[in-house]
Amino acid sequence: MPAIPDSGDLTATPYWRVFLLFLVTGIGVLLLDGPPGASFAADVDDIARKLQIADLLRDGQWHDLSWPVLAMPDAYVTPWSRLVDAPYVMVTWLLSLFMEPDAAFAAARLVVPPLWFVAYAALAARVIQHISGPHLRALPIIAAAVASLLALPEFYPGRIDHHNVQLVLMLALCLGLVSPHGYAGVLIGLASFLSVAVGLECAPFVALALVGLGLAAVWTRDAALARRLSQAGLTLFIVTLPGSLLLIGSGAMSRVRCDALSAPWIAALCLGGLVLAAAPRLWRHERFAGPVSRLLSLAVPGAVLLAGLWLAFPDCHAGPLWMIDPIANAYWFARIPQEHGLIEGYAKGAPLAIPVVMGGLMAVLIAAWYWARPRTAGALVILLMATAALVLTILQTRNFRFPAVFIPLFVSAVLMALPTISSWMKRLAPLAVPVILGLALVGLVNRTELAVDPILIMDGDACKNTDFSALDNAPPGIVMAPSGLSFTLAEHIESTHSLHQLASLPFHRAAPSISRVAKTFIMSDSTARREALAPFTYVAVCTTNVTFDGSVAPLYVALSAGEDWPGLVDVETDRTSRFRLLRIDHEALR
């Protein structure tokens, strides 16, 4: 895979043509995804992000990451980065010059994600050129865009979660790895810091990119790779402290928050960057001329750093999701399909779309290793990242976006190499593994349909387009509601500027409140229910025609069927809507 030639190669495919082909094809794929705001990838994170940005627009408190709508009863502080919020705020301010602020914010939510896709297409086109070579035909470029099928919905209008920013930053990291530019290492360092700042899902790929670049520099003794490694490390060292100060503020920088940018990650990025910046400078001396000494110059201080971080931050030994207790895990986290592997998801009745697309991407990945082996160190590192992304997706479906970003970068190279493969056996070989695995999945895994139970109804019944006047007319208080209804109430409270608050929303930092939801609605222990509801004012549900026997989620089943419960008093006895608000009589509550 030759590198991009200089501008003197008049036969090379112009960059603008590659970019436009990828962009137009991607837009075509996006148009298949339904009306704006209704992408299949849309989820409750979009609602929560909207609430977070709306709060920032209202009070302007950049470093205040608490959500006023949520009282568990403690304040909820989100791990989500302001870096993602900033474009929506800026576009809203700009559009507010021409329309009402609420309309401007609604328009910004439709405009910003496609703008991120323009950046995505621009980066993808350049990386594909560097990997595949200067002479690209239309079909391989179009195929690369289509192969990105599972990543593209993240850029659909209204899809305002942080994943689109992550995917753009991952492509920026890839460009830094393959670009021959003299300062490509700066891009690697910037993309690495910003990726961790946005979310830790990218941390494994950042680590693999930096380790892979370091090993390539050691093995090849290439001065350009050593310089790139040093630039990446120096950039990390320089930008981490001021970047963290800007994004989270000095107070949060000193706190230990293992699930987001905070003291442990700042220390790792700063000191890790210092190691990467310093080691290549040692290689200039004769004592570090050999690969072993160069490897040790990276490995020894790296091991010391990891050991120091382990000792300095024992709170992180349990991982970033330490706050999820057994009750929250059983009734919430373990029921989220994306938190399980592809095989378990298939067995529990999850749609086949992701396994099928992953099978196709696996075939491309095998072909990239087998036919179009990378000829540059940077392309090899990206291929390793693609392989890791596919393995992580098989183990945990939530990672499905990343192989859909990395593997399509090699589609053009694979299609260009295909005519050079004379044997049909060799041409079909990359299909063998995914076909065999797919047949094994279908033939050996016992697939069961998703069972409908009260917990599923609680999570899925958002109670949209319902009259919430009972809440509007009630004195301010904290409302305990099932998770599906909670998001609708959160939007209503935000849009009406109500003084009410919610007891829980299903996010990992709110896991203690999720346990309270389970103790309230799902479990049968009256004492645990009273303790769970002690800090709160109201219970809310939406009635439903679906009936259950009450052996599971007895309180929810009773209230959603319109029945009474000791200690819960209807705020409106003559209600006409599905929404039911009940005041808690803590003394009489059973």
Short mmCIF file of C-alpha atoms in Angstrom, two decimals, residues 165-552:
data_model
loop_
_atom_site.label_atom_id
_atom_site.label_comp_id
_atom_site.label_asym_id
_atom_site.label_seq_id
_atom_site.Cartn_x
_atom_site.Cartn_y
_atom_site.Cartn_z
CA VAL A 165 -17.47 13.13 17.88
CA GLN A 166 -15.66 9.98 18.99
CA LEU A 167 -15.72 8.54 15.47
CA VAL A 168 -14.35 11.75 13.96
CA LEU A 169 -11.54 11.79 16.52
CA MET A 170 -10.71 8.14 15.79
CA LEU A 171 -10.30 9.00 12.10
CA ALA A 172 -8.13 11.98 13.04
CA LEU A 173 -5.96 9.55 15.03
CA CYS A 174 -5.77 7.24 12.00
CA LEU A 175 -4.76 10.12 9.76
CA GLY A 176 -1.96 10.99 12.16
CA LEU A 177 -0.72 7.41 11.92
CA VAL A 178 -0.57 7.22 8.10
CA SER A 179 0.09 10.80 7.01
CA PRO A 180 3.67 11.57 5.90
CA HIS A 181 3.31 15.14 7.17
CA GLY A 182 6.19 16.24 9.33
CA TYR A 183 3.89 17.13 12.23
CA ALA A 184 1.46 14.20 12.00
CA GLY A 185 2.44 13.25 15.56
CA VAL A 186 0.80 16.43 16.84
CA LEU A 187 -2.50 15.25 15.38
CA ILE A 188 -2.05 11.87 17.10
CA GLY A 189 -1.50 13.57 20.46
CA LEU A 190 -4.45 15.95 20.08
CA ALA A 191 -6.82 13.21 18.92
CA SER A 192 -5.70 10.96 21.79
CA PHE A 193 -6.38 13.57 24.47
CA LEU A 194 -9.69 14.70 23.02
CA SER A 195 -10.87 11.10 22.56
CA VAL A 196 -10.31 10.33 26.24
CA ALA A 197 -11.93 13.66 27.18
CA VAL A 198 -15.07 12.79 25.21
CA GLY A 199 -15.44 9.22 26.48
CA LEU A 200 -13.44 6.23 27.61
CA GLU A 201 -14.82 3.89 24.94
CA CYS A 202 -11.94 5.06 22.74
CA ALA A 203 -9.25 4.52 25.37
CA PRO A 204 -8.31 0.97 24.19
CA PHE A 205 -7.80 2.21 20.64
CA VAL A 206 -5.77 5.22 21.77
CA ALA A 207 -3.56 2.92 23.84
CA LEU A 208 -3.16 0.47 20.96
CA ALA A 209 -2.28 3.28 18.54
CA LEU A 210 0.40 4.70 20.82
CA VAL A 211 1.84 1.30 21.74
CA GLY A 212 1.76 0.20 18.11
CA LEU A 213 3.50 3.38 16.97
CA GLY A 214 6.15 2.93 19.66
CA LEU A 215 6.82 -0.70 18.70
CA ALA A 216 7.00 0.26 15.02
CA ALA A 217 9.53 2.98 15.82
CA VAL A 218 11.59 0.52 17.85
CA TRP A 219 11.48 -2.29 15.30
CA THR A 220 12.08 -0.28 12.12
CA ARG A 221 14.52 2.26 13.60
CA ASP A 222 12.80 4.75 11.31
CA ALA A 223 13.73 8.29 12.33
CA ALA A 224 10.41 9.64 10.99
CA LEU A 225 8.42 7.24 13.17
CA ALA A 226 10.54 8.09 16.19
CA ARG A 227 9.93 11.79 15.57
CA ARG A 228 6.19 11.14 15.20
CA LEU A 229 6.12 9.21 18.47
CA SER A 230 7.97 11.98 20.26
CA GLN A 231 5.62 14.61 18.83
CA ALA A 232 2.57 12.64 19.95
CA GLY A 233 3.93 12.28 23.47
CA LEU A 234 5.01 15.92 23.73
CA THR A 235 1.59 17.06 22.49
CA LEU A 236 -0.12 14.90 25.10
CA PHE A 237 2.13 16.32 27.79
CA ILE A 238 1.52 19.92 26.71
CA VAL A 239 -2.24 19.90 26.04
CA THR A 240 -3.57 17.62 28.80
CA LEU A 241 -3.37 20.08 31.71
CA PRO A 242 -4.68 23.21 29.95
CA GLY A 243 -7.19 21.16 27.97
CA SER A 244 -8.51 19.56 31.17
CA LEU A 245 -8.65 22.94 32.88
CA LEU A 246 -10.75 24.26 30.02
CA LEU A 247 -13.08 21.27 29.79
CA ILE A 248 -13.67 20.27 33.41
CA GLY A 249 -12.14 23.01 35.60
CA SER A 250 -9.53 22.91 38.34
CA GLY A 251 -11.82 21.34 40.93
CA ALA A 252 -12.70 18.31 38.83
CA MET A 253 -9.06 17.86 37.78
CA SER A 254 -8.10 16.91 41.34
CA ARG A 255 -10.99 14.49 41.87
CA VAL A 256 -10.88 10.77 41.22
CA ARG A 257 -13.59 9.88 38.71
CA CYS A 258 -12.52 6.63 37.11
CA ASP A 259 -15.21 6.79 34.41
CA ALA A 260 -14.25 10.17 32.93
CA LEU A 261 -11.46 12.69 32.49
CA SER A 262 -10.17 13.40 36.00
CA ALA A 263 -7.03 12.97 38.12
CA PRO A 264 -6.20 9.33 37.13
CA TRP A 265 -6.58 9.93 33.41
CA ILE A 266 -4.87 13.30 33.50
CA ALA A 267 -1.90 11.72 35.26
CA ALA A 268 -1.81 8.83 32.78
CA LEU A 269 -1.95 11.12 29.74
CA CYS A 270 0.58 13.64 31.05
CA LEU A 271 3.15 11.18 32.36
CA GLY A 272 2.57 8.71 29.53
CA GLY A 273 3.10 11.52 27.07
CA LEU A 274 6.33 12.46 28.83
CA VAL A 275 7.63 8.89 28.44
CA LEU A 276 6.73 8.84 24.74
CA ALA A 277 8.32 12.23 24.19
CA ALA A 278 11.55 11.49 26.04
CA ALA A 279 12.38 7.94 24.94
CA PRO A 280 13.00 8.71 21.24
CA ARG A 281 15.40 11.43 22.25
CA LEU A 282 17.46 8.83 24.09
CA TRP A 283 17.67 6.80 20.89
CA ARG A 284 20.00 9.37 19.40
CA HIS A 285 22.75 8.08 21.68
CA GLU A 286 24.82 5.07 20.67
CA ARG A 287 23.91 3.23 23.87
CA PHE A 288 20.28 3.07 22.63
CA ALA A 289 21.05 2.07 19.05
CA GLY A 290 19.72 -1.51 19.37
CA PRO A 291 16.04 -2.53 19.39
CA VAL A 292 16.26 -4.14 22.84
CA SER A 293 17.59 -1.02 24.53
CA ARG A 294 15.03 1.11 22.71
CA LEU A 295 12.21 -1.19 23.75
CA LEU A 296 13.39 -1.09 27.35
CA SER A 297 13.52 2.71 27.25
CA LEU A 298 9.77 2.63 26.63
CA ALA A 299 8.75 -0.49 28.56
CA VAL A 300 10.52 0.19 31.87
CA PRO A 301 9.22 3.72 32.52
CA GLY A 302 5.84 2.61 31.11
CA ALA A 303 5.65 -0.25 33.60
CA VAL A 304 6.70 2.05 36.45
CA LEU A 305 3.99 4.51 35.40
CA LEU A 306 1.29 1.83 35.34
CA ALA A 307 2.39 0.54 38.74
CA GLY A 308 2.37 4.06 40.14
CA LEU A 309 -1.13 4.73 38.79
CA TRP A 310 -2.35 1.44 40.27
CA LEU A 311 -1.01 2.38 43.69
CA ALA A 312 -2.07 6.02 43.53
CA PHE A 313 -5.69 5.42 42.54
CA PRO A 314 -6.99 2.31 44.34
CA ASP A 315 -10.58 3.49 43.85
CA CYS A 316 -10.24 2.63 40.17
CA HIS A 317 -9.33 -1.01 40.75
CA ALA A 318 -13.01 -1.96 40.46
CA GLY A 319 -13.27 -0.30 37.06
CA PRO A 320 -15.32 2.65 35.80
CA LEU A 321 -18.68 1.06 36.65
CA TRP A 322 -17.98 0.28 40.29
CA MET A 323 -21.14 2.11 41.43
CA ILE A 324 -23.50 -0.44 39.83
CA ASP A 325 -24.64 -2.61 42.74
CA PRO A 326 -26.19 -6.11 42.37
CA ILE A 327 -29.76 -4.78 42.36
CA ALA A 328 -29.09 -2.16 39.68
CA ASN A 329 -27.17 -4.76 37.70
CA ALA A 330 -29.92 -7.39 37.87
CA TYR A 331 -32.86 -5.13 37.04
CA TRP A 332 -31.16 -2.65 34.68
CA PHE A 333 -27.59 -3.10 33.44
CA ALA A 334 -27.78 -6.85 32.75
CA ARG A 335 -30.92 -6.26 30.68
CA ILE A 336 -29.25 -3.83 28.26
CA PRO A 337 -28.56 -5.76 25.01
CA GLN A 338 -25.46 -3.79 24.02
CA GLU A 339 -23.68 -4.68 27.25
CA HIS A 340 -23.52 -8.35 26.16
CA GLY A 341 -21.62 -10.13 23.42
CA LEU A 342 -22.94 -10.89 19.95
CA ILE A 343 -23.57 -14.55 20.77
CA GLU A 344 -25.50 -13.85 23.96
CA GLY A 345 -27.45 -11.09 22.23
CA TYR A 346 -28.44 -13.45 19.41
CA ALA A 347 -29.47 -16.09 21.93
CA LYS A 348 -31.75 -13.60 23.70
CA GLY A 349 -33.54 -12.56 20.52
CA ALA A 350 -31.58 -9.45 19.50
CA PRO A 351 -31.88 -8.42 15.81
CA LEU A 352 -29.53 -10.11 13.36
CA ALA A 353 -28.47 -6.87 11.65
CA ILE A 354 -25.33 -6.29 13.69
CA PRO A 355 -24.02 -9.92 13.52
CA VAL A 356 -24.64 -10.01 9.76
CA VAL A 357 -22.84 -6.72 9.10
CA MET A 358 -20.03 -7.76 11.44
CA GLY A 359 -19.64 -10.95 9.40
CA GLY A 360 -19.16 -8.87 6.26
CA LEU A 361 -16.64 -6.62 8.00
CA MET A 362 -14.81 -9.71 9.28
CA ALA A 363 -14.43 -10.92 5.69
CA VAL A 364 -12.97 -7.54 4.67
CA LEU A 365 -10.61 -7.62 7.65
CA ILE A 366 -9.34 -11.10 6.78
CA ALA A 367 -8.91 -10.05 3.15
CA ALA A 368 -6.93 -7.01 4.26
CA TRP A 369 -4.53 -9.26 6.19
CA TYR A 370 -4.45 -11.93 3.48
CA TRP A 371 -4.42 -9.96 0.21
CA ALA A 372 -3.63 -6.32 0.84
CA ARG A 373 -1.13 -6.45 3.65
CA PRO A 374 -0.18 -2.98 4.91
CA ARG A 375 3.13 -1.70 3.62
CA THR A 376 3.42 1.16 6.07
CA ALA A 377 3.70 0.98 9.83
CA GLY A 378 0.79 3.38 10.33
CA ALA A 379 -1.56 1.28 8.17
CA LEU A 380 -0.51 -1.83 10.09
CA VAL A 381 -1.36 -0.14 13.39
CA ILE A 382 -4.81 0.84 12.06
CA LEU A 383 -5.36 -2.74 10.93
CA LEU A 384 -4.50 -3.92 14.43
CA MET A 385 -6.98 -1.37 15.83
CA ALA A 386 -9.63 -2.69 13.42
CA THR A 387 -8.98 -6.25 14.55
CA ALA A 388 -9.20 -5.25 18.21
CA ALA A 389 -12.44 -3.36 17.53
CA LEU A 390 -14.03 -6.43 15.95
CA VAL A 391 -12.95 -8.66 18.85
CA LEU A 392 -14.30 -6.16 21.40
CA THR A 393 -17.61 -6.03 19.54
CA ILE A 394 -17.92 -9.81 19.62
CA LEU A 395 -17.33 -9.64 23.39
CA GLN A 396 -19.52 -6.57 23.98
CA THR A 397 -21.91 -5.31 21.32
CA ARG A 398 -21.72 -1.67 22.42
CA ASN A 399 -18.41 -1.40 20.51
CA PHE A 400 -20.06 -2.08 17.12
CA ARG A 401 -19.40 1.45 15.83
CA PHE A 402 -15.63 1.13 15.91
CA PRO A 403 -15.08 -1.78 13.49
CA ALA A 404 -17.57 0.05 11.25
CA VAL A 405 -15.09 2.95 11.23
CA PHE A 406 -11.73 1.20 11.02
CA ILE A 407 -12.40 -1.76 8.69
CA PRO A 408 -14.01 0.25 5.84
CA LEU A 409 -10.74 2.17 5.53
CA PHE A 410 -9.32 -1.01 3.94
CA VAL A 411 -12.24 -1.79 1.62
CA SER A 412 -10.72 0.15 -1.30
CA ALA A 413 -7.35 -1.57 -0.88
CA VAL A 414 -9.05 -4.98 -0.75
CA LEU A 415 -11.10 -4.35 -3.90
CA MET A 416 -8.04 -3.03 -5.72
CA ALA A 417 -6.08 -6.14 -4.72
CA LEU A 418 -8.88 -8.52 -5.77
CA PRO A 419 -8.01 -8.62 -9.52
CA THR A 420 -4.47 -9.67 -8.66
CA ILE A 421 -5.75 -12.82 -6.89
CA SER A 422 -5.84 -15.44 -9.65
CA SER A 423 -7.17 -18.39 -7.64
CA TRP A 424 -10.88 -18.54 -6.81
CA MET A 425 -9.99 -20.46 -3.66
CA LYS A 426 -7.90 -17.55 -2.44
CA ARG A 427 -10.65 -15.11 -3.42
CA LEU A 428 -13.24 -17.00 -1.39
CA ALA A 429 -10.94 -17.74 1.56
CA PRO A 430 -11.79 -14.54 3.52
CA LEU A 431 -15.45 -15.60 3.50
CA ALA A 432 -14.75 -18.96 5.08
CA VAL A 433 -14.35 -17.86 8.69
CA PRO A 434 -17.45 -15.58 8.91
CA VAL A 435 -19.59 -18.14 7.04
CA ILE A 436 -18.50 -20.98 9.34
CA LEU A 437 -19.03 -18.83 12.42
CA GLY A 438 -22.42 -17.68 11.13
CA LEU A 439 -23.58 -21.24 10.48
CA ALA A 440 -22.35 -22.26 13.93
CA LEU A 441 -24.23 -19.35 15.49
CA VAL A 442 -27.49 -20.28 13.77
CA GLY A 443 -27.10 -24.03 14.22
CA LEU A 444 -25.70 -24.31 17.72
CA VAL A 445 -27.10 -21.37 19.67
CA ASN A 446 -30.59 -21.81 21.10
CA ARG A 447 -32.40 -18.59 20.22
CA THR A 448 -35.25 -17.43 22.46
CA GLU A 449 -37.58 -14.51 21.84
CA LEU A 450 -37.45 -11.58 24.21
CA ALA A 451 -39.98 -12.19 26.99
CA VAL A 452 -42.48 -9.41 27.72
CA ASP A 453 -42.61 -8.78 31.46
CA PRO A 454 -43.52 -5.80 33.65
CA ILE A 455 -39.90 -4.63 33.76
CA LEU A 456 -39.78 -4.47 29.97
CA ILE A 457 -42.99 -2.42 29.93
CA MET A 458 -41.60 -0.11 32.63
CA ASP A 459 -38.49 0.53 30.56
CA GLY A 460 -40.28 0.85 27.22
CA ASP A 461 -43.46 2.78 27.99
CA ALA A 462 -42.40 6.42 27.51
CA CYS A 463 -45.98 7.65 27.78
CA LYS A 464 -45.56 10.13 24.94
CA ASN A 465 -48.21 12.70 23.98
CA THR A 466 -49.90 12.45 27.36
CA ASP A 467 -51.50 15.18 29.45
CA PHE A 468 -49.18 15.99 32.37
CA SER A 469 -51.37 18.70 33.88
CA ALA A 470 -51.52 16.73 37.14
CA LEU A 471 -47.77 17.28 37.49
CA ASP A 472 -47.99 20.92 36.41
CA ASN A 473 -50.64 21.69 39.04
CA ALA A 474 -48.98 19.79 41.91
CA PRO A 475 -46.65 21.49 44.42
CA PRO A 476 -42.95 21.02 43.52
CA GLY A 477 -41.44 17.75 44.63
CA ILE A 478 -39.24 14.82 43.63
CA VAL A 479 -40.99 12.22 41.47
CA MET A 480 -40.15 8.51 41.47
CA ALA A 481 -41.08 7.03 38.08
CA PRO A 482 -40.14 4.04 35.89
CA SER A 483 -37.25 4.69 33.52
CA GLY A 484 -39.32 4.91 30.32
CA LEU A 485 -41.63 7.53 31.78
CA SER A 486 -38.75 9.37 33.49
CA PHE A 487 -37.25 10.57 30.22
CA THR A 488 -40.59 11.94 29.02
CA LEU A 489 -41.06 13.69 32.36
CA ALA A 490 -37.53 15.09 32.17
CA GLU A 491 -38.26 16.64 28.77
CA HIS A 492 -41.56 18.01 30.06
CA ILE A 493 -39.95 19.50 33.19
CA GLU A 494 -37.21 21.11 31.09
CA SER A 495 -39.56 22.53 28.46
CA THR A 496 -42.02 23.94 31.01
CA HIS A 497 -39.28 25.17 33.39
CA SER A 498 -41.01 23.25 36.18
CA LEU A 499 -39.56 23.08 39.69
CA HIS A 500 -40.22 19.36 39.93
CA GLN A 501 -37.29 16.93 39.94
CA LEU A 502 -36.92 13.24 39.16
CA ALA A 503 -35.64 10.55 41.51
CA SER A 504 -33.78 8.58 38.83
CA LEU A 505 -32.66 8.31 35.24
CA PRO A 506 -30.95 5.13 33.96
CA PHE A 507 -27.28 6.13 33.74
CA HIS A 508 -24.41 4.38 35.44
CA ARG A 509 -23.57 7.22 37.84
CA ALA A 510 -27.22 7.14 38.92
CA ALA A 511 -27.02 3.43 39.77
CA PRO A 512 -27.94 3.97 43.47
CA SER A 513 -31.16 5.64 42.35
CA ILE A 514 -31.82 2.81 39.88
CA SER A 515 -31.70 0.45 42.85
CA ARG A 516 -34.32 2.64 44.52
CA VAL A 517 -36.51 2.29 41.41
CA ALA A 518 -36.19 -1.50 41.60
CA LYS A 519 -36.99 -1.57 45.32
CA THR A 520 -40.00 0.66 44.71
CA PHE A 521 -41.66 -0.91 41.70
CA ILE A 522 -40.18 -4.39 41.22
CA MET A 523 -39.30 -5.92 44.56
CA SER A 524 -41.83 -7.14 47.14
CA ASP A 525 -40.07 -6.06 50.35
CA SER A 526 -42.26 -3.35 51.96
CA THR A 527 -39.48 -2.19 54.29
CA ALA A 528 -37.07 -1.75 51.38
CA ARG A 529 -39.78 0.14 49.46
CA ARG A 530 -40.37 2.56 52.34
CA GLU A 531 -36.63 3.19 52.66
CA ALA A 532 -36.27 3.70 48.91
CA LEU A 533 -39.10 6.24 48.76
CA ALA A 534 -38.23 8.08 51.98
CA PRO A 535 -36.55 11.11 50.30
CA PHE A 536 -39.21 11.58 47.63
CA THR A 537 -42.59 13.27 47.24
CA TYR A 538 -44.47 11.53 44.45
CA VAL A 539 -44.73 8.26 42.56
CA ALA A 540 -45.73 8.40 38.89
CA VAL A 541 -46.73 5.73 36.36
CA CYS A 542 -48.70 5.52 33.15
CA THR A 543 -51.61 3.13 33.05
CA THR A 544 -51.58 0.34 30.48
CA ASN A 545 -53.91 -2.29 29.10
CA VAL A 546 -51.20 -4.96 29.41
CA THR A 547 -52.01 -7.16 32.40
CA PHE A 548 -49.73 -9.24 34.60
CA ASP A 549 -50.32 -11.36 37.69
CA GLY A 550 -48.27 -9.13 40.00
CA SER A 551 -45.72 -11.76 41.02
CA VAL A 552 -43.09 -9.56 39.37
#
